[in-house]
């Protein structure tokens, strides 16, 4: 697919994803910036919550359908829907049509939404025709492919193409890059020992690259790998790929202490005085 | 075979702490995975062939009764016998009956997962016979008195020192000071020992990779040649196979063989691909006097017409095991019954019940690598998810988990309440991190924080910040 000729500035609805919304808002702002830089008008539908994947993968099809219906209703009027996640993107693109298979009222709507929904880096390249971003970052990075991006959506080259355009950034590939990090949604808490074995391998492959930073397009994987690297006392930083592509690396890497005054608060003003808790000075010490 | 699948968690924990198993499992990525990839890359039409394999299995399953009856009529026309067995007990009895009729003492066995499924070795032993596994891997685990841990590499969990130990223990008639350090020495010793057994056997039992309806043949795919000696030398050959192994024609078998060996070991063809059609004829120089096929259902016909019918396409190549990160972490024994890995996670609950094997389809991250490599394109994650749905409808997941999930799903449909509650929760969690960026402990996340830190939320949610941002822009007229 190339840039739609009649869509110089399409309206894109950002599907924020619950993890970005709740845990890492920086990724949301980075996604908005990347989309706007690509010429899109970005809207953030207010009533969005979750894509329904936890229910779907836990066998609660009824709840999953309920959530999917509300997502379809809220997002179907936009030109495109973009998610900074292969996992949530994959849920809408691959599994919504499956959820409503044979449903006269909803199947066509689910398929129409699926056809307009994209993972962020894939949207920038495959739909908007971008090949580069105008950013610099002097760092050696490695990229972890999330299973859903890689296998459900076929996203592999797109983030690498964009990362290679970041001035000063060197990309080093992970060994066994196609292997799951062991997150798996509820899997990581239902089978913690197996999940730990998997993420331990991933963390050691990441360290073996010698890169300073690990990037990926899904917060689930990122939290899992970052959590393991932190527990291991690793110096490697972990960020969502959108943060680097948008040049928004001022916020601390995932799981690193915020600098004094950096806690974003409601209203958007970055003032430590209105932060929910006092931030102790000299926050470098982290319990191992 | 008695299942230990309900203890999957404990089994997995033990496997993770088993250093020699972990060493063995580390070889899978460089072995099977690379070899399969090379074989697939060498064949431009490999993906098309997978489609063809899927379609021909679907066509066969749609007319399974017809092909099975055609197969039987051809076997009978060739002078053989088909024994229809609806469960493991009937299959065991059928085999015992044949063995008794010829007064069998030694029974040689080629590798057969159906043999494991019906527990034939223990049963023959209980009835005074001596079953001898002749596939090297199977022979090793028979000596070690354990089940296979992989469907095509049964002793993948065993290292060569452990093999030597088993041989010293079992072959006490040989020189106790002999050197068994080298794999070649182990191989030579096994070959010598097994040769005696091949010649002494009264009955040979093999599995079947395929049964061919148009000819009444059974097909085995092996690399050691033990299967041929098992089925040709004794007076009786019994092929044991489950009903979904039938394919219509020799051409169909060829199509499946082409994807089977490449997916399994990366070979273009296995060293031996042997077709057995009926007992020895007058003009044949060798072959068994009798040819029996024990056809096992054991729950498979119940899968027909359900979502799980797709699982009956499986040709037992083992690629899904080799590519599964969960199998790669814990190995095959943790799964607790005959079939491990993703194919086992779908098939086992069908055969022994989901109450017994409910863990198996749950212990997956849905990474999708199994489906990506399956030669007959079985949607394994989708089928595992289907088991979870059946479980959920029965009310099986733990109450706390169910309520948590339901509460989340309900909240997800009440955006305004969701935003309020989650906004507060994130502030609280951010506060608990006390400026360290991580949480060492968090409610309901003990499984997470036992092994890793939990990155703390940044503070205010994106949506709340975004609304403020939009309002500010509006106020300032931008």
XYZ file of C-alpha atoms in Angstrom:
766
model
C 0.000 0.000 0.000
C 1.203 3.503 -0.682
C 0.033 6.849 0.523
C -3.622 7.207 -0.296
C -3.844 9.797 -3.060
C -7.063 11.330 -1.806
C -5.926 11.319 1.777
C -3.230 13.942 2.155
C -4.256 14.592 5.738
C -6.485 11.778 6.955
C -8.142 11.881 10.317
C -6.592 9.264 12.523
C -8.109 8.061 15.760
C -5.426 7.087 18.242
C -6.230 3.831 20.011
C -4.128 4.665 23.023
C -4.168 1.151 24.575
C -4.752 0.704 28.273
C -1.079 0.184 29.148
C 0.020 3.398 27.420
C -2.899 5.301 28.872
C -2.333 4.159 32.427
C 1.383 3.466 32.685
C 3.310 5.266 29.974
C 1.496 8.345 28.600
C 4.737 9.492 26.953
C 4.167 6.839 24.285
C 0.759 8.355 23.514
C 2.225 11.805 23.036
C 5.012 10.353 20.916
C 2.475 8.584 18.721
C 0.479 11.799 18.294
C 3.631 13.670 17.276
C 4.650 11.007 14.740
C 1.184 10.956 13.214
C 0.966 14.738 13.035
C 4.444 14.951 11.515
C 3.231 12.523 8.872
C 0.417 14.897 8.010
C -2.451 13.297 9.893
C -5.114 15.018 11.940
C -5.136 13.110 15.219
C -8.101 12.596 17.469
C -8.238 10.688 20.732
C -11.769 9.353 21.193
C -12.543 10.095 24.802
C -14.510 7.052 25.793
C -11.849 4.457 24.959
C -10.611 1.953 27.502
C -9.348 -1.498 26.512
C -9.474 -3.607 23.336
C -10.873 -6.622 25.179
C -7.926 -8.921 24.664
C -7.575 -10.022 28.305
C -11.163 -11.285 28.236
C -10.785 -12.830 24.781
C -7.627 -14.750 25.643
C -9.050 -15.894 28.971
C -11.997 -17.517 27.245
C -14.569 -14.885 28.217
C -15.886 -14.409 24.710
C -19.037 -12.670 25.848
C -17.193 -9.854 27.595
C -14.739 -9.626 24.711
C -17.602 -9.132 22.274
C -19.159 -6.492 24.505
C -15.944 -4.504 24.658
C -15.305 -5.002 20.932
C -18.730 -3.604 20.091
C -18.068 -0.440 22.052
C -14.666 -0.021 20.373
C -16.243 -0.501 16.943
C -18.909 2.103 17.700
C -16.407 4.663 18.921
C -13.804 4.214 16.207
C -15.584 3.274 12.999
C -16.201 6.836 11.824
C -12.521 7.747 11.396
C -10.389 7.375 8.284
C -7.887 5.261 10.192
C -7.318 3.837 13.638
C -3.729 3.573 14.821
C -2.421 1.830 17.933
C 1.113 2.060 19.337
C 0.903 -1.702 19.878
C 0.907 -4.809 17.705
C -0.982 -6.683 20.374
C -4.012 -4.374 20.633
C -3.756 -3.668 16.914
C -3.788 -7.402 16.247
C -6.815 -7.816 18.483
C -8.813 -5.347 16.382
C -7.364 -6.372 13.014
C -7.317 -10.166 13.363
C -9.604 -11.104 16.204
C -12.565 -8.716 16.016
C -13.649 -10.228 12.679
C -13.194 -13.681 14.263
C -15.306 -12.659 17.293
C -18.226 -11.686 15.069
C -17.914 -14.414 12.458
C -21.391 -15.180 11.170
C -22.964 -12.253 13.044
C -25.160 -10.458 10.512
C -25.155 -7.175 12.345
C -21.539 -6.941 13.458
C -19.310 -8.983 11.176
C -19.158 -6.399 8.396
C -18.574 -3.573 10.868
C -15.774 -5.505 12.564
C -14.147 -6.202 9.211
C -14.463 -2.592 8.112
C -12.778 -1.396 11.294
C -10.098 -4.073 10.974
C -9.297 -2.901 7.452
C -8.733 0.655 8.664
C -6.714 -0.213 11.769
C -2.913 -0.277 11.833
C 0.016 -0.683 14.151
C 1.864 2.659 14.438
C 5.135 1.988 12.574
C 3.348 -0.007 9.902
C 0.864 2.854 9.402
C 3.614 5.436 9.002
C 5.393 3.375 6.347
C 2.698 1.333 4.621
C -0.121 3.874 4.603
C 1.514 7.294 4.897
C 4.541 6.368 2.818
C 7.059 7.697 5.325
C 10.577 6.295 5.054
C 12.319 8.435 7.651
C 11.881 10.545 10.744
C 13.656 13.794 11.476
C 15.214 12.894 14.818
C 18.583 12.236 16.302
C 19.701 9.981 19.126
C 23.244 8.992 19.752
C 22.757 5.436 21.002
C 23.218 1.793 20.147
C 19.826 0.122 20.211
C 18.391 -3.328 19.789
C 14.821 -4.037 18.723
C 12.545 -6.722 20.150
C 9.766 -7.930 17.845
C 6.525 -8.504 19.690
C 4.895 -11.778 18.631
C 1.667 -10.072 17.651
C 3.381 -7.441 15.507
C 5.623 -9.990 13.880
C 3.288 -12.901 13.315
C -0.225 -11.485 13.383
C 0.534 -8.287 11.483
C 3.755 -9.036 9.592
C 5.472 -5.967 11.073
C 9.227 -6.489 10.957
C 10.964 -4.118 8.567
C 8.847 -1.032 9.312
C 10.236 -0.132 12.752
C 13.758 -0.955 11.568
C 13.439 1.277 8.512
C 12.346 4.186 10.690
C 14.966 3.529 13.375
C 17.718 3.404 10.767
C 16.702 6.923 9.742
C 17.325 8.285 13.245
C 20.567 10.245 13.031
C 23.243 8.745 15.258
C 21.336 5.579 16.091
C 22.978 2.215 15.517
C 20.777 -0.874 15.447
C 22.074 -4.263 16.633
C 19.938 -7.341 16.132
C 19.026 -9.668 18.985
C 19.819 -13.350 18.818
C 16.584 -15.372 18.516
C 14.686 -12.198 17.824
C 11.563 -14.101 16.756
C 11.154 -15.833 20.120
C 8.530 -14.657 22.613
C 9.718 -12.707 25.683
C 7.355 -14.641 27.970
C 4.883 -11.872 28.756
C 1.727 -13.376 27.236
C -0.785 -11.225 29.121
C -2.115 -13.200 32.074
C 0.398 -15.983 31.279
C 3.139 -14.120 33.153
C 1.206 -14.229 36.412
C -0.460 -17.628 35.872
C 2.813 -19.409 35.054
C 5.417 -17.084 36.577
C 8.274 -19.574 36.648
C 8.008 -20.414 32.943
C 7.539 -16.761 32.075
C 10.621 -15.959 34.106
C 12.664 -18.581 32.259
C 11.589 -17.058 28.951
C 12.246 -13.442 29.889
C 15.591 -14.387 31.425
C 16.708 -15.749 28.046
C 15.437 -12.626 26.319
C 17.229 -10.357 28.793
C 20.509 -12.224 28.341
C 20.221 -12.040 24.547
C 19.533 -8.331 24.894
C 22.578 -7.812 27.096
C 24.696 -9.857 24.693
C 24.122 -7.306 21.923
C 26.030 -4.737 23.947
C 23.358 -2.171 23.034
C 22.591 0.666 25.432
C 18.884 0.575 24.791
C 16.217 -1.986 23.982
C 13.200 -0.856 21.978
C 9.936 -2.532 21.040
C 6.485 -1.591 19.867
C 4.474 -3.190 22.677
C 4.403 -2.095 26.292
C 3.586 -5.589 27.565
C 6.877 -6.968 26.256
C 8.708 -3.810 27.264
C 7.535 -3.926 30.877
C 8.396 -7.606 31.068
C 11.902 -7.215 29.654
C 12.558 -3.950 31.504
C 11.349 -5.509 34.755
C 13.790 -8.384 34.309
C 16.717 -6.182 33.295
C 16.075 -3.919 36.296
C 15.892 -6.859 38.683
C 19.182 -8.124 37.206
C 20.765 -4.750 37.871
C 21.336 -4.201 34.151
C 22.314 -0.776 32.859
C 20.370 -1.230 29.617
C 17.578 1.287 29.091
C 14.216 0.243 27.733
C 11.827 2.411 25.737
C 8.897 2.185 23.359
C 10.076 2.649 19.773
C 7.704 5.625 19.324
C 9.535 7.630 21.997
C 12.793 7.373 20.094
C 11.232 7.989 16.683
C 9.436 11.085 18.010
C 12.562 12.338 19.739
C 10.792 12.220 23.092
C 13.491 10.689 25.223
C 13.412 13.317 27.941
C 11.249 11.201 30.200
C 13.181 8.499 32.064
C 13.400 5.070 30.430
C 10.819 2.484 31.503
C 11.201 1.664 35.196
C 13.896 4.285 35.800
C 13.352 6.903 38.495
C 11.731 10.139 37.360
C 13.861 13.202 37.719
C 12.686 15.661 40.310
C 9.740 17.575 38.941
C 9.131 15.150 36.103
C 5.956 13.457 37.254
C 3.238 14.479 34.843
C 0.080 15.507 36.599
C -3.442 16.193 35.612
C -3.561 19.449 33.725
C -0.298 18.587 32.091
C 1.809 21.057 34.064
C 5.104 19.494 35.016
C 5.369 20.687 38.578
C 6.651 18.515 41.345
C 4.651 20.449 43.906
C 1.382 19.062 42.588
C 2.661 15.510 42.153
C 0.788 12.897 44.128
C 3.732 12.016 46.332
C 6.849 13.774 47.366
C 9.828 12.658 45.360
C 12.814 12.132 47.585
C 15.937 13.885 46.486
C 18.692 11.617 45.307
C 16.462 8.897 43.941
C 19.220 6.832 42.418
C 19.076 4.070 45.000
C 16.757 1.303 43.922
C 16.189 -1.771 45.979
C 17.495 -4.811 44.174
C -0.410 -43.986 30.569
C -1.408 -42.241 33.776
C -1.343 -38.502 33.255
C 0.397 -36.026 35.537
C -1.035 -33.076 33.573
C -2.908 -31.665 36.609
C 0.539 -31.162 38.168
C 1.769 -29.190 35.168
C 2.907 -26.234 37.287
C 4.928 -28.403 39.647
C 6.277 -30.495 36.750
C 7.364 -27.310 34.988
C 9.088 -26.017 38.115
C 11.030 -29.260 38.483
C 11.977 -29.186 34.805
C 13.267 -25.627 35.110
C 15.518 -26.715 37.976
C 16.819 -29.795 36.114
C 20.215 -28.655 34.863
C 20.859 -31.543 32.470
C 17.407 -31.154 30.908
C 18.006 -27.444 30.472
C 21.317 -28.185 28.742
C 19.588 -30.578 26.349
C 16.806 -28.112 25.561
C 19.296 -25.421 24.616
C 20.236 -27.410 21.497
C 16.788 -27.156 19.924
C 17.175 -23.689 18.338
C 20.363 -24.642 16.541
C 19.195 -28.133 15.649
C 15.639 -28.601 14.536
C 14.750 -24.953 13.973
C 17.642 -24.051 11.679
C 17.385 -27.304 9.744
C 13.694 -26.796 9.086
C 14.264 -23.231 7.969
C 16.982 -24.294 5.536
C 14.810 -27.044 4.096
C 11.905 -24.635 3.650
C 14.173 -22.014 2.053
C 15.513 -24.556 -0.425
C 12.010 -25.276 -1.678
C 10.284 -22.344 -3.404
C 6.898 -24.059 -3.372
C 7.014 -24.962 0.317
C 4.233 -22.575 1.356
C 1.989 -23.765 -1.492
C 2.706 -27.321 -0.485
C 1.545 -26.533 3.053
C -1.739 -25.243 1.624
C -2.077 -28.390 -0.454
C -1.345 -30.546 2.601
C -3.957 -28.708 4.658
C -6.558 -29.001 1.907
C -6.009 -32.677 1.286
C -6.260 -33.467 4.994
C -9.488 -31.447 5.164
C -10.949 -33.326 2.195
C -9.965 -36.627 3.748
C -11.472 -35.768 7.118
C -14.708 -34.695 5.438
C -15.028 -38.259 4.107
C -13.130 -40.120 6.774
C -15.609 -42.984 7.090
C -15.434 -43.660 3.357
C -11.621 -43.743 3.242
C -11.354 -45.912 6.338
C -13.704 -48.485 4.853
C -11.869 -48.359 1.540
C -8.611 -48.866 3.417
C -10.011 -51.871 5.239
C -11.319 -53.468 2.071
C -7.891 -53.142 0.431
C -6.115 -54.568 3.487
C -8.471 -57.546 3.461
C -8.042 -58.015 -0.290
C -4.280 -58.131 0.296
C -4.755 -60.855 2.911
C -4.491 -58.696 6.035
C -6.865 -57.880 8.883
C -8.128 -54.583 10.314
C -9.112 -54.385 13.993
C -11.409 -51.464 14.768
C -10.850 -50.295 18.332
C -12.848 -47.530 19.920
C -10.580 -47.145 22.934
C -7.165 -48.015 24.346
C -8.390 -51.096 26.160
C -9.801 -52.642 22.993
C -6.570 -51.901 21.150
C -4.483 -53.542 23.880
C -6.740 -56.605 23.895
C -6.610 -56.902 20.101
C -2.804 -56.812 20.160
C -2.563 -59.258 23.059
C -4.913 -61.642 21.310
C -2.781 -61.659 18.148
C 0.405 -62.143 20.171
C -1.103 -65.025 22.148
C -2.318 -66.809 19.031
C 1.287 -67.215 17.910
C 2.645 -67.807 21.422
C 4.763 -64.673 21.248
C 7.571 -64.145 23.748
C 9.616 -61.317 22.286
C 7.772 -58.449 20.644
C 9.866 -55.845 18.852
C 8.507 -52.347 18.484
C 9.111 -49.536 16.076
C 8.459 -46.028 17.341
C 4.750 -45.344 17.812
C 2.978 -42.582 19.696
C -0.193 -44.682 19.584
C 1.806 -47.351 21.393
C 2.410 -44.772 24.122
C -1.212 -43.661 24.068
C -2.491 -47.173 24.737
C 0.385 -48.109 27.060
C 1.130 -51.276 25.109
C 4.564 -52.038 26.560
C 3.446 -52.231 30.172
C 0.432 -54.264 29.141
C 2.452 -56.846 27.198
C 4.911 -57.107 30.082
C 2.065 -57.678 32.538
C 0.992 -60.520 30.270
C 4.356 -62.236 30.317
C 5.841 -60.977 27.078
C 8.980 -58.952 26.446
C 8.382 -55.824 24.391
C 11.588 -54.297 23.035
C 11.757 -50.804 21.629
C 14.062 -50.743 18.593
C 14.243 -47.038 17.798
C 17.409 -45.911 19.574
C 15.735 -43.063 21.427
C 12.827 -45.254 22.452
C 15.205 -48.032 23.502
C 17.054 -45.612 25.756
C 13.931 -44.348 27.489
C 12.557 -47.863 27.797
C 15.702 -48.779 29.710
C 15.309 -45.642 31.804
C 11.629 -46.522 32.409
C 10.303 -43.153 31.324
C 7.976 -41.878 28.602
C 9.161 -39.976 25.512
C 9.600 -36.234 25.950
C 9.223 -35.373 22.266
C 7.074 -36.950 19.577
C 9.897 -37.473 17.093
C 12.955 -37.306 19.357
C 11.797 -39.301 22.372
C 15.084 -39.104 24.287
C 15.896 -35.476 23.516
C 16.079 -34.812 27.255
C 18.790 -37.419 27.856
C 22.515 -36.711 27.502
C 25.107 -39.257 26.406
C 26.445 -39.838 29.912
C 22.962 -40.803 31.014
C 22.685 -43.166 28.037
C 25.958 -44.828 28.992
C 24.709 -45.212 32.552
C 21.510 -46.880 31.305
C 23.519 -49.249 29.068
C 25.912 -50.283 31.862
C 22.892 -51.033 34.014
C 20.974 -52.963 31.349
C 23.754 -54.826 29.504
C 25.399 -56.522 32.446
C 26.552 -59.449 30.315
C 29.064 -57.148 28.596
C 32.509 -56.148 29.868
C 31.972 -53.804 32.790
C 35.154 -51.900 31.923
C 34.192 -51.114 28.334
C 34.430 -47.529 27.122
C 31.107 -45.892 26.327
C 32.286 -42.288 26.163
C 31.680 -41.851 22.457
C 28.220 -41.759 20.840
C 29.497 -44.232 18.221
C 30.290 -46.747 20.980
C 26.773 -46.355 22.356
C 25.329 -46.816 18.901
C 27.367 -49.938 18.208
C 26.354 -51.473 21.513
C 22.669 -50.749 20.959
C 22.884 -52.145 17.459
C 24.455 -55.387 18.688
C 21.902 -55.814 21.439
C 18.956 -55.010 19.211
C 20.123 -57.362 16.450
C 19.611 -60.315 18.828
C 16.117 -59.066 19.578
C 15.155 -58.551 15.940
C 16.045 -62.152 15.184
C 14.262 -63.512 18.252
C 11.034 -61.547 17.800
C 7.776 -63.366 17.119
C 5.738 -60.220 16.559
C 6.770 -56.777 15.319
C 4.661 -53.750 16.144
C 5.095 -50.481 14.268
C 3.183 -47.265 14.128
C 2.141 -45.707 10.850
C 2.741 -42.208 9.562
C 0.054 -42.778 6.948
C -2.461 -45.411 5.927
C -3.240 -45.371 2.222
C -6.833 -46.109 1.287
C -6.287 -46.945 -2.390
C -3.666 -49.630 -1.678
C -4.277 -50.727 1.913
C -0.663 -49.860 2.769
C 0.831 -48.526 5.973
C 3.776 -46.143 5.701
C 6.555 -45.534 8.188
C 9.155 -42.791 8.051
C 12.376 -43.568 9.922
C 16.076 -42.803 9.931
C 17.522 -45.879 11.585
C 16.107 -48.787 9.616
C 14.811 -50.357 12.814
C 11.239 -50.050 11.596
C 11.954 -52.207 8.565
C 13.568 -54.940 10.642
C 10.649 -54.767 13.076
C 8.013 -55.282 10.418
C 9.785 -57.661 8.033
C 11.606 -60.176 10.235
C 8.946 -61.491 12.652
C 6.118 -63.765 11.585
C 3.513 -61.178 12.467
C 3.436 -57.464 11.698
C 0.959 -55.321 13.608
C 0.631 -51.688 12.523
C -1.077 -49.519 15.120
C -2.538 -46.245 13.947
C -5.241 -43.764 14.823
C -8.096 -43.217 12.414
C -6.978 -39.807 11.123
C -3.824 -41.322 9.630
C -5.665 -42.472 6.519
C -5.107 -40.610 3.233
C -6.842 -41.402 -0.054
C -3.967 -42.108 -2.436
C -0.244 -42.718 -2.831
C 0.012 -39.256 -4.387
C -1.549 -37.737 -1.282
C 0.914 -39.568 0.927
C 3.737 -38.166 -1.222
C 2.475 -34.612 -0.745
C 2.356 -35.067 3.016
C 5.756 -36.777 3.105
C 7.299 -33.757 1.431
C 6.107 -31.396 4.178
C 6.492 -33.930 6.999
C 10.221 -34.590 6.773
C 11.126 -30.986 6.037
C 9.074 -29.762 8.995
C 10.332 -32.466 11.321
C 14.078 -32.775 10.788
C 14.744 -30.543 7.795
C 15.354 -33.585 5.601
C 14.086 -33.702 2.037
C 13.225 -37.309 2.713
C 13.940 -39.502 5.695
C 16.555 -42.226 5.335
C 13.861 -44.894 5.128
C 10.315 -44.429 3.879
C 8.724 -47.851 3.934
C 5.392 -48.938 2.511
C 3.907 -52.206 3.821
C 1.105 -53.742 1.849
C -0.324 -56.961 3.224
C 1.490 -60.107 4.392
C 4.205 -61.897 2.437
C 3.022 -63.238 -0.914
C 4.171 -66.553 -2.360
C 6.701 -64.858 -4.649
C 8.099 -62.483 -1.984
C 11.578 -63.284 -0.618
C 10.655 -62.059 2.853
C 7.938 -60.427 4.916
C 5.541 -61.368 7.695
C 3.055 -64.204 7.463
C 0.309 -62.008 8.890
C -0.419 -58.311 8.543
C -2.721 -56.664 11.099
C -3.792 -53.070 11.398
C -5.084 -51.954 14.790
C -7.141 -48.841 14.079
C -7.668 -46.674 17.135
C -10.348 -44.072 17.674
C -9.903 -43.263 21.400
C -11.928 -40.037 21.319
C -11.029 -38.792 17.851
C -14.427 -39.340 16.237
C -15.851 -37.165 19.037
C -13.667 -34.331 17.729
C -15.233 -34.585 14.279
C -17.705 -31.817 13.586
C -16.327 -29.655 16.425
C -13.777 -26.823 16.341
C -11.182 -29.434 17.204
C -11.611 -31.352 13.942
C -8.770 -29.223 12.564
C -6.452 -30.883 15.073
C -6.966 -34.184 13.248
C -4.924 -32.779 10.354
C -1.806 -33.163 12.524
C 0.891 -35.343 10.936
C 3.097 -35.472 14.079
C 6.139 -33.678 12.682
C 7.023 -32.055 16.011
C 7.725 -28.628 14.488
C 5.320 -26.942 16.904
C 7.211 -28.443 19.857
C 10.560 -27.337 18.463
C 9.387 -23.764 17.972
C 7.399 -23.428 21.212
C 9.116 -21.268 23.853
C 7.159 -22.995 26.625
C 8.224 -26.464 25.430
C 11.733 -25.056 25.045
C 11.673 -23.949 28.679
C 10.217 -27.038 30.357
C 10.582 -29.942 27.886
C 8.035 -32.639 27.183
C 7.600 -34.499 30.469
C 6.085 -31.474 32.215
C 3.001 -31.762 30.028
C 2.257 -34.959 31.851
C 0.907 -37.215 29.132
C 1.817 -38.605 25.709
C 1.673 -35.485 23.539
C 3.568 -32.367 24.659
C 3.942 -28.877 23.232
C 1.271 -26.965 21.347
C -0.173 -29.985 19.530
C -0.431 -31.744 22.888
C -2.022 -28.686 24.468
C -4.890 -28.998 21.996
C -5.080 -32.776 21.558
C -4.575 -33.976 25.138
C -7.732 -32.361 26.592
C -9.708 -33.989 23.764
C -8.344 -37.422 24.558
C -8.123 -37.495 28.355
C -10.513 -34.677 29.266
C -10.078 -31.007 29.938
C -10.522 -31.492 33.676
C -7.343 -33.531 33.611
C -5.391 -31.472 31.076
C -6.816 -27.965 31.555
C -3.420 -26.438 32.290
C -2.027 -27.324 28.889
C -4.021 -24.924 26.678
C -3.589 -22.248 29.351
C 0.179 -22.482 29.499
C 0.748 -20.556 26.295
C 1.620 -16.956 25.523
C -0.160 -17.294 22.139
C 3.096 -16.269 20.510
C 1.888 -17.968 17.342
C 5.139 -19.615 16.315
C 3.517 -23.054 16.309
C 0.896 -22.001 13.817
C 3.538 -20.263 11.748
C 5.435 -23.525 11.188
C 2.645 -26.110 11.212
C 2.870 -27.953 7.873
C -0.900 -28.454 7.740
C -1.683 -24.987 9.111
C -3.537 -25.973 12.263
C -4.544 -22.758 14.075
C -3.118 -24.022 17.367
C -3.461 -20.780 19.388
C -7.065 -20.436 18.281
C -7.804 -23.998 19.369
C -6.081 -23.482 22.717
C -8.197 -20.377 23.170
C -11.243 -22.456 22.363
C -10.400 -24.779 25.239
C -10.169 -21.734 27.489
C -13.625 -20.685 26.321
C -15.081 -24.084 27.124
C -13.376 -23.939 30.512
C -14.673 -20.457 31.175
C -18.224 -21.503 30.352
C -17.869 -24.340 32.826
C -16.679 -21.847 35.433
C -13.239 -23.366 35.730
C -10.728 -20.558 36.195
C -10.215 -19.611 39.828
C -12.957 -17.443 41.301
C -10.621 -14.561 42.105
C -9.343 -14.519 38.542
C -12.866 -14.719 37.092
C -14.164 -11.851 39.177
C -11.094 -9.771 38.411
C -11.626 -10.344 34.718
C -15.348 -9.642 34.862
C -14.778 -6.456 36.846
C -12.208 -5.277 34.310
C -14.517 -6.125 31.391
C -17.386 -4.271 33.047
C -15.264 -1.249 33.816
C -13.944 -1.243 30.255
C -17.494 -0.619 29.104
C -18.010 2.314 31.507
C -15.354 4.744 30.255
C -16.112 7.564 32.679
C -15.976 5.378 35.736
C -12.939 3.590 34.275
C -11.100 6.842 33.856
C -11.845 7.923 37.422
C -10.928 4.658 39.093
C -7.870 3.955 36.976
C -6.686 7.536 37.254
C -6.750 7.230 41.030
C -5.155 3.798 40.951
C -2.280 5.019 38.793
C -1.628 7.949 41.103
C -1.573 5.563 44.015
C 0.809 3.148 42.298
C 3.051 6.004 41.173
C 3.125 7.109 44.802
C 4.040 3.623 46.012
C 7.062 3.664 43.747
C 8.402 6.500 45.914
C 10.297 7.984 43.037
C 12.208 4.818 42.209
C 10.367 4.216 38.944
C 9.487 0.648 39.943
C 7.318 -1.313 42.312
C 8.881 -4.208 44.135
C 5.434 -5.503 45.047
C 1.960 -4.815 43.682
C -1.498 -6.229 44.444
C -2.397 -9.353 42.396
C 1.015 -9.270 40.783
C 3.028 -11.566 43.049
C 3.834 -13.790 40.068
C 5.339 -10.797 38.340
C 7.263 -9.225 41.181
C 8.715 -12.531 42.373
C 10.983 -12.459 39.321
C 11.060 -8.905 38.008
C 10.471 -5.314 38.974
C 7.172 -3.727 38.038
C 7.653 -0.440 36.190
C 5.519 2.159 37.943
C 3.030 4.360 36.108
C 4.266 7.811 35.183
C 1.450 9.442 37.151
C -1.528 11.041 35.403
C -3.068 8.960 32.614
C -2.586 9.846 28.981
C -6.264 10.587 28.504
C -6.407 13.002 31.403
C -3.277 14.767 30.225
C -4.611 14.828 26.681
C -7.893 16.424 27.724
C -6.016 19.118 29.595
C -3.751 19.607 26.590
C -6.740 19.975 24.240
C -8.442 22.406 26.651
C -5.298 24.486 26.932
C -4.965 24.668 23.165
C -8.620 25.693 22.908
C -8.220 28.406 25.550
C -5.132 29.807 23.897
C -6.882 29.738 20.555
C -4.488 27.367 18.824
